[in-house]
PDB file of C-alpha atoms in Angstrom:
ATOM      1  CA  GLY G   1      96.865  54.376  50.458  1.00 82.00           C
ATOM      2  CA  LEU G   2      96.376  50.782  51.710  1.00 89.00           C
ATOM      3  CA  GLN G   3      99.752  50.538  54.224  1.00 91.00           C
ATOM      4  CA  ALA G   4      97.963  53.660  56.023  1.00 91.00           C
ATOM      5  CA  ALA G   5      94.463  51.809  56.151  1.00 91.00           C
ATOM      6  CA  ALA G   6      95.951  48.841  57.392  1.00 93.00           C
ATOM      7  CA  LEU G   7      98.624  50.414  59.907  1.00 93.00           C
ATOM      8  CA  ARG G   8      95.487  52.393  61.120  1.00 91.00           C
ATOM      9  CA  ALA G   9      93.443  49.142  61.110  1.00 91.00           C
ATOM     10  CA  MET G  10      96.381  48.140  63.276  1.00 92.00           C
ATOM     11  CA  ILE G  11      96.573  50.437  65.390  1.00 92.00           C
ATOM     12  CA  GLU G  12      92.860  50.116  66.090  1.00 90.00           C
ATOM     13  CA  GLN G  13      92.703  46.370  66.824  1.00 90.00           C
ATOM     14  CA  LEU G  14      95.605  46.912  69.578  1.00 91.00           C
ATOM     15  CA  THR G  15      94.099  49.944  71.193  1.00 90.00           C
ATOM     16  CA  ARG G  16      90.116  48.727  70.887  1.00 89.00           C
ATOM     17  CA  LYS G  17      90.561  47.406  74.852  1.00 87.00           C
ATOM     18  CA  ASP G  18      92.315  50.106  76.052  1.00 90.00           C
ATOM     19  CA  PRO G  19      91.961  53.566  74.014  1.00 87.00           C
ATOM     20  CA  SER G  20      94.834  55.245  75.933  1.00 87.00           C
ATOM     21  CA  ARG G  21      97.335  52.551  75.017  1.00 90.00           C
ATOM     22  CA  LYS G  22     100.778  53.659  73.514  1.00 94.00           C
ATOM     23  CA  VAL G  23     101.319  51.573  70.107  1.00 96.00           C
ATOM     24  CA  ARG G  24     105.193  51.476  68.984  1.00 97.00           C
ATOM     25  CA  ILE G  25     105.939  51.113  65.981  1.00 97.00           C
ATOM     26  CA  LEU G  26     109.107  49.993  64.183  1.00 98.00           C
ATOM     27  CA  GLU G  27     109.709  50.579  60.198  1.00 98.00           C
ATOM     28  CA  VAL G  28     112.595  48.545  59.304  1.00 97.00           C
ATOM     29  CA  GLY G  29     114.947  49.200  55.993  1.00 95.00           C
ATOM     30  CA  ALA G  30     112.944  52.777  55.952  1.00 96.00           C
ATOM     31  CA  GLY G  31     115.777  53.849  53.073  1.00 94.00           C
ATOM     32  CA  VAL G  32     114.587  57.495  52.092  1.00 95.00           C
ATOM     33  CA  GLY G  33     110.822  57.306  53.578  1.00 96.00           C
ATOM     34  CA  GLY G  34     108.655  56.782  50.956  1.00 94.00           C
ATOM     35  CA  THR G  35     106.318  54.819  53.553  1.00 96.00           C
ATOM     36  CA  THR G  36     106.937  57.067  56.296  1.00 97.00           C
ATOM     37  CA  SER G  37     105.682  59.853  55.065  1.00 95.00           C
ATOM     38  CA  THR G  38     102.614  57.840  53.603  1.00 94.00           C
ATOM     39  CA  LEU G  39     102.289  56.667  56.881  1.00 95.00           C
ATOM     40  CA  LEU G  40     102.787  59.650  59.308  1.00 94.00           C
ATOM     41  CA  GLY G  41      99.174  61.327  57.908  1.00 87.00           C
ATOM     42  CA  SER G  42      97.603  58.816  59.968  1.00 86.00           C
ATOM     43  CA  LEU G  43     100.259  59.080  62.724  1.00 92.00           C
ATOM     44  CA  ASP G  44     100.050  62.470  63.555  1.00 91.00           C
ATOM     45  CA  ARG G  45      96.693  62.903  64.174  1.00 87.00           C
ATOM     46  CA  LEU G  46      97.663  59.969  67.078  1.00 85.00           C
ATOM     47  CA  GLY G  47     100.242  61.539  68.788  1.00 76.00           C
ATOM     48  CA  ASP G  48     101.100  60.888  71.707  1.00 80.00           C
ATOM     49  CA  ARG G  49      98.967  57.822  71.408  1.00 89.00           C
ATOM     50  CA  VAL G  50     102.163  56.134  69.510  1.00 95.00           C
ATOM     51  CA  GLU G  51     105.972  56.128  69.097  1.00 96.00           C
ATOM     52  CA  TYR G  52     107.832  55.324  65.696  1.00 97.00           C
ATOM     53  CA  CYS G  53     111.145  54.118  65.775  1.00 98.00           C
ATOM     54  CA  PHE G  54     112.823  55.148  61.632  1.00 98.00           C
ATOM     55  CA  SER G  55     115.159  52.563  61.076  1.00 97.00           C
ATOM     56  CA  ASP G  56     117.477  52.086  57.977  1.00 96.00           C
ATOM     57  CA  VAL G  57     121.520  50.085  57.449  1.00 95.00           C
ATOM     58  CA  SER G  58     122.689  53.418  56.382  1.00 95.00           C
ATOM     59  CA  ALA G  59     123.587  56.298  59.009  1.00 97.00           C
ATOM     60  CA  SER G  60     123.310  58.728  56.356  1.00 97.00           C
ATOM     61  CA  LEU G  61     119.512  58.364  55.353  1.00 97.00           C
ATOM     62  CA  VAL G  62     118.432  57.844  58.936  1.00 98.00           C
ATOM     63  CA  GLU G  63     120.165  61.384  59.425  1.00 98.00           C
ATOM     64  CA  ALA G  64     118.371  62.856  56.214  1.00 98.00           C
ATOM     65  CA  ALA G  65     114.809  61.203  57.545  1.00 98.00           C
ATOM     66  CA  LYS G  66     115.600  62.837  61.124  1.00 98.00           C
ATOM     67  CA  ARG G  67     116.031  66.223  59.293  1.00 98.00           C
ATOM     68  CA  ARG G  68     112.926  65.498  56.989  1.00 98.00           C
ATOM     69  CA  PHE G  69     110.428  64.208  59.571  1.00 98.00           C
ATOM     70  CA  SER G  70     111.468  64.602  63.180  1.00 96.00           C
ATOM     71  CA  GLU G  71     110.062  68.569  63.250  1.00 96.00           C
ATOM     72  CA  GLY G  72     106.546  68.632  65.672  1.00 94.00           C
ATOM     73  CA  ARG G  73     107.083  64.674  65.857  1.00 96.00           C
ATOM     74  CA  PRO G  74     108.426  63.976  69.484  1.00 95.00           C
ATOM     75  CA  TRP G  75     107.156  60.812  69.534  1.00 95.00           C
ATOM     76  CA  MET G  76     109.927  59.477  66.222  1.00 97.00           C
ATOM     77  CA  ASP G  77     113.001  58.649  66.935  1.00 97.00           C
ATOM     78  CA  PHE G  78     115.783  57.371  64.333  1.00 98.00           C
ATOM     79  CA  LYS G  79     118.207  54.633  64.238  1.00 97.00           C
ATOM     80  CA  VAL G  80     120.557  52.978  62.453  1.00 97.00           C
ATOM     81  CA  VAL G  81     119.369  49.318  62.358  1.00 96.00           C
ATOM     82  CA  ASP G  82     120.909  45.992  60.058  1.00 95.00           C
ATOM     83  CA  ILE G  83     117.862  43.412  60.206  1.00 94.00           C
ATOM     84  CA  GLU G  84     120.741  40.914  58.984  1.00 94.00           C
ATOM     85  CA  LYS G  85     121.948  41.100  62.315  1.00 94.00           C
ATOM     86  CA  ASP G  86     120.392  40.529  66.204  1.00 92.00           C
ATOM     87  CA  LEU G  87     118.597  43.686  66.647  1.00 91.00           C
ATOM     88  CA  ALA G  88     119.966  43.901  70.258  1.00 91.00           C
ATOM     89  CA  ASP G  89     123.176  45.120  68.972  1.00 90.00           C
ATOM     90  CA  SER G  90     121.127  48.277  67.468  1.00 91.00           C
ATOM     91  CA  GLY G  91     119.590  49.037  70.746  1.00 91.00           C
ATOM     92  CA  ILE G  92     116.384  47.053  70.075  1.00 93.00           C
ATOM     93  CA  ALA G  93     115.454  45.064  72.639  1.00 93.00           C
ATOM     94  CA  THR G  94     113.567  41.499  72.552  1.00 95.00           C
ATOM     95  CA  GLY G  95     109.333  42.071  71.884  1.00 96.00           C
ATOM     96  CA  GLN G  96     109.876  46.035  71.971  1.00 96.00           C
ATOM     97  CA  PHE G  97     107.182  46.643  69.494  1.00 97.00           C
ATOM     98  CA  ASP G  98     103.681  45.876  68.691  1.00 97.00           C
ATOM     99  CA  ILE G  99     104.135  46.917  64.947  1.00 97.00           C
ATOM    100  CA  VAL G 100     106.834  46.177  62.566  1.00 97.00           C
ATOM    101  CA  VAL G 101     106.523  47.956  59.371  1.00 97.00           C
ATOM    102  CA  ALA G 102     108.980  46.500  56.351  1.00 97.00           C
ATOM    103  CA  THR G 103     108.416  48.034  52.839  1.00 95.00           C
ATOM    104  CA  ASN G 104     110.581  45.668  50.369  1.00 90.00           C
ATOM    105  CA  VAL G 105     113.495  45.355  52.343  1.00 91.00           C
ATOM    106  CA  LEU G 106     113.132  41.839  53.081  1.00 90.00           C
ATOM    107  CA  HIS G 107     114.076  40.503  49.656  1.00 87.00           C
ATOM    108  CA  ALA G 108     117.354  42.696  49.974  1.00 87.00           C
ATOM    109  CA  THR G 109     119.036  40.634  53.074  1.00 91.00           C
ATOM    110  CA  ARG G 110     120.911  37.484  52.308  1.00 90.00           C
ATOM    111  CA  ASP G 111     118.878  35.093  54.520  1.00 92.00           C
ATOM    112  CA  LEU G 112     115.063  35.776  54.690  1.00 91.00           C
ATOM    113  CA  ALA G 113     115.059  33.737  57.541  1.00 91.00           C
ATOM    114  CA  VAL G 114     117.131  35.141  59.064  1.00 93.00           C
ATOM    115  CA  SER G 115     115.566  38.648  58.344  1.00 94.00           C
ATOM    116  CA  LEU G 116     112.226  37.164  59.429  1.00 94.00           C
ATOM    117  CA  ARG G 117     113.553  35.634  62.701  1.00 95.00           C
ATOM    118  CA  ASN G 118     115.368  39.319  63.743  1.00 96.00           C
ATOM    119  CA  VAL G 119     111.728  41.401  62.455  1.00 95.00           C
ATOM    120  CA  LYS G 120     110.047  38.795  64.885  1.00 96.00           C
ATOM    121  CA  ALA G 121     112.059  39.417  67.556  1.00 96.00           C
ATOM    122  CA  ALA G 122     111.716  42.767  67.842  1.00 97.00           C
ATOM    123  CA  LEU G 123     107.507  42.287  68.424  1.00 97.00           C
ATOM    124  CA  ARG G 124     106.003  41.640  71.624  1.00 96.00           C
ATOM    125  CA  ARG G 125     104.091  38.811  71.786  1.00 93.00           C
ATOM    126  CA  HIS G 126     100.974  39.000  69.165  1.00 91.00           C
ATOM    127  CA  GLY G 127     102.753  41.680  67.595  1.00 94.00           C
ATOM    128  CA  LEU G 128     102.046  42.444  64.131  1.00 94.00           C
ATOM    129  CA  LEU G 129     103.946  42.892  61.146  1.00 96.00           C
ATOM    130  CA  LEU G 130     103.132  44.842  57.876  1.00 95.00           C
ATOM    131  CA  LEU G 131     105.066  43.762  55.001  1.00 94.00           C
ATOM    132  CA  ASN G 132     105.149  44.609  51.289  1.00 92.00           C
ATOM    133  CA  GLU G 133     107.348  43.258  48.507  1.00 89.00           C
ATOM    134  CA  VAL G 134     106.958  43.196  45.580  1.00 84.00           C
ATOM    135  CA  THR G 135     106.369  39.653  44.607  1.00 82.00           C
ATOM    136  CA  ARG G 136     106.234  38.973  40.832  1.00 81.00           C
ATOM    137  CA  ILE G 137     109.228  39.564  38.391  1.00 82.00           C
ATOM    138  CA  GLN G 138     108.925  43.648  36.901  1.00 81.00           C
ATOM    139  CA  PRO G 139     111.710  43.758  34.298  1.00 79.00           C
ATOM    140  CA  TYR G 140     111.710  47.764  34.993  1.00 79.00           C
ATOM    141  CA  LEU G 141     112.730  46.682  38.692  1.00 77.00           C
ATOM    142  CA  THR G 142     115.943  44.582  37.256  1.00 76.00           C
ATOM    143  CA  LEU G 143     116.998  47.668  34.331  1.00 78.00           C
ATOM    144  CA  ILE G 144     116.893  49.768  37.585  1.00 83.00           C
ATOM    145  CA  PHE G 145     117.955  47.505  40.463  1.00 79.00           C
ATOM    146  CA  GLY G 146     120.114  45.027  38.873  1.00 78.00           C
ATOM    147  CA  TRP G 147     123.092  47.276  38.479  1.00 77.00           C
ATOM    148  CA  LEU G 148     123.296  47.666  42.426  1.00 76.00           C
ATOM    149  CA  ASP G 149     125.467  44.885  44.026  1.00 75.00           C
ATOM    150  CA  GLY G 150     122.619  45.082  47.012  1.00 75.00           C
ATOM    151  CA  TRP G 151     120.027  43.059  44.309  1.00 77.00           C
ATOM    152  CA  TRP G 152     122.010  39.785  43.759  1.00 79.00           C
ATOM    153  CA  ARG G 153     123.374  39.445  47.010  1.00 82.00           C
ATOM    154  CA  PHE G 154     120.435  36.946  48.845  1.00 85.00           C
ATOM    155  CA  ASP G 155     122.657  33.294  49.375  1.00 86.00           C
ATOM    156  CA  ASP G 156     119.052  31.961  50.706  1.00 84.00           C
ATOM    157  CA  GLY G 157     117.114  30.962  47.134  1.00 74.00           C
ATOM    158  CA  TYR G 158     114.729  30.224  49.748  1.00 75.00           C
ATOM    159  CA  GLY G 159     111.234  31.753  49.016  1.00 81.00           C
ATOM    160  CA  ARG G 160     112.797  33.792  46.015  1.00 83.00           C
ATOM    161  CA  ILE G 161     111.344  33.936  42.825  1.00 82.00           C
ATOM    162  CA  PRO G 162     114.087  31.810  40.661  1.00 84.00           C
ATOM    163  CA  HIS G 163     116.841  33.439  39.179  1.00 79.00           C
ATOM    164  CA  CYS G 164     116.091  36.875  41.215  1.00 82.00           C
ATOM    165  CA  PRO G 165     115.773  38.261  44.523  1.00 83.00           C
ATOM    166  CA  LEU G 166     112.153  38.692  44.847  1.00 82.00           C
ATOM    167  CA  VAL G 167     110.147  36.758  47.612  1.00 84.00           C
ATOM    168  CA  SER G 168     107.552  34.298  45.743  1.00 82.00           C
TER     169      SER G 168
END
């Protein structure tokens, strides 16, 4: 899909000068691994030229992803990470990653500015953010997710569609 193509282009951009360079990727809010599964086809071909860290705030989702994705992928790591908090608390050093992947996760945080600042802190200088967010009201999303506390947990209102957690 589009995300896999964008990720391949980012990796090519980062390795253009040094094809043997190892590219470090962090996926935040990876959840059940929907994005991960679409990206792994591209990454499997790169083997030891990448390091991929699957992360989510839920320990049970991280463990499930480890069982699902780790076999034959020694270049994958799995961490419990809360992007609303300083990432050092989760063992992620400042400037550690070349690429951060965030799919429909930033809107699910209390404060977009704080979450984006934390994501940026994880990136190396000139690092890249592969961001995918729903940006228009879709009634079925509210019908499905509107019953969950997390859908309404935003506090900021900044950059949000009025009366909705989605990012404008």
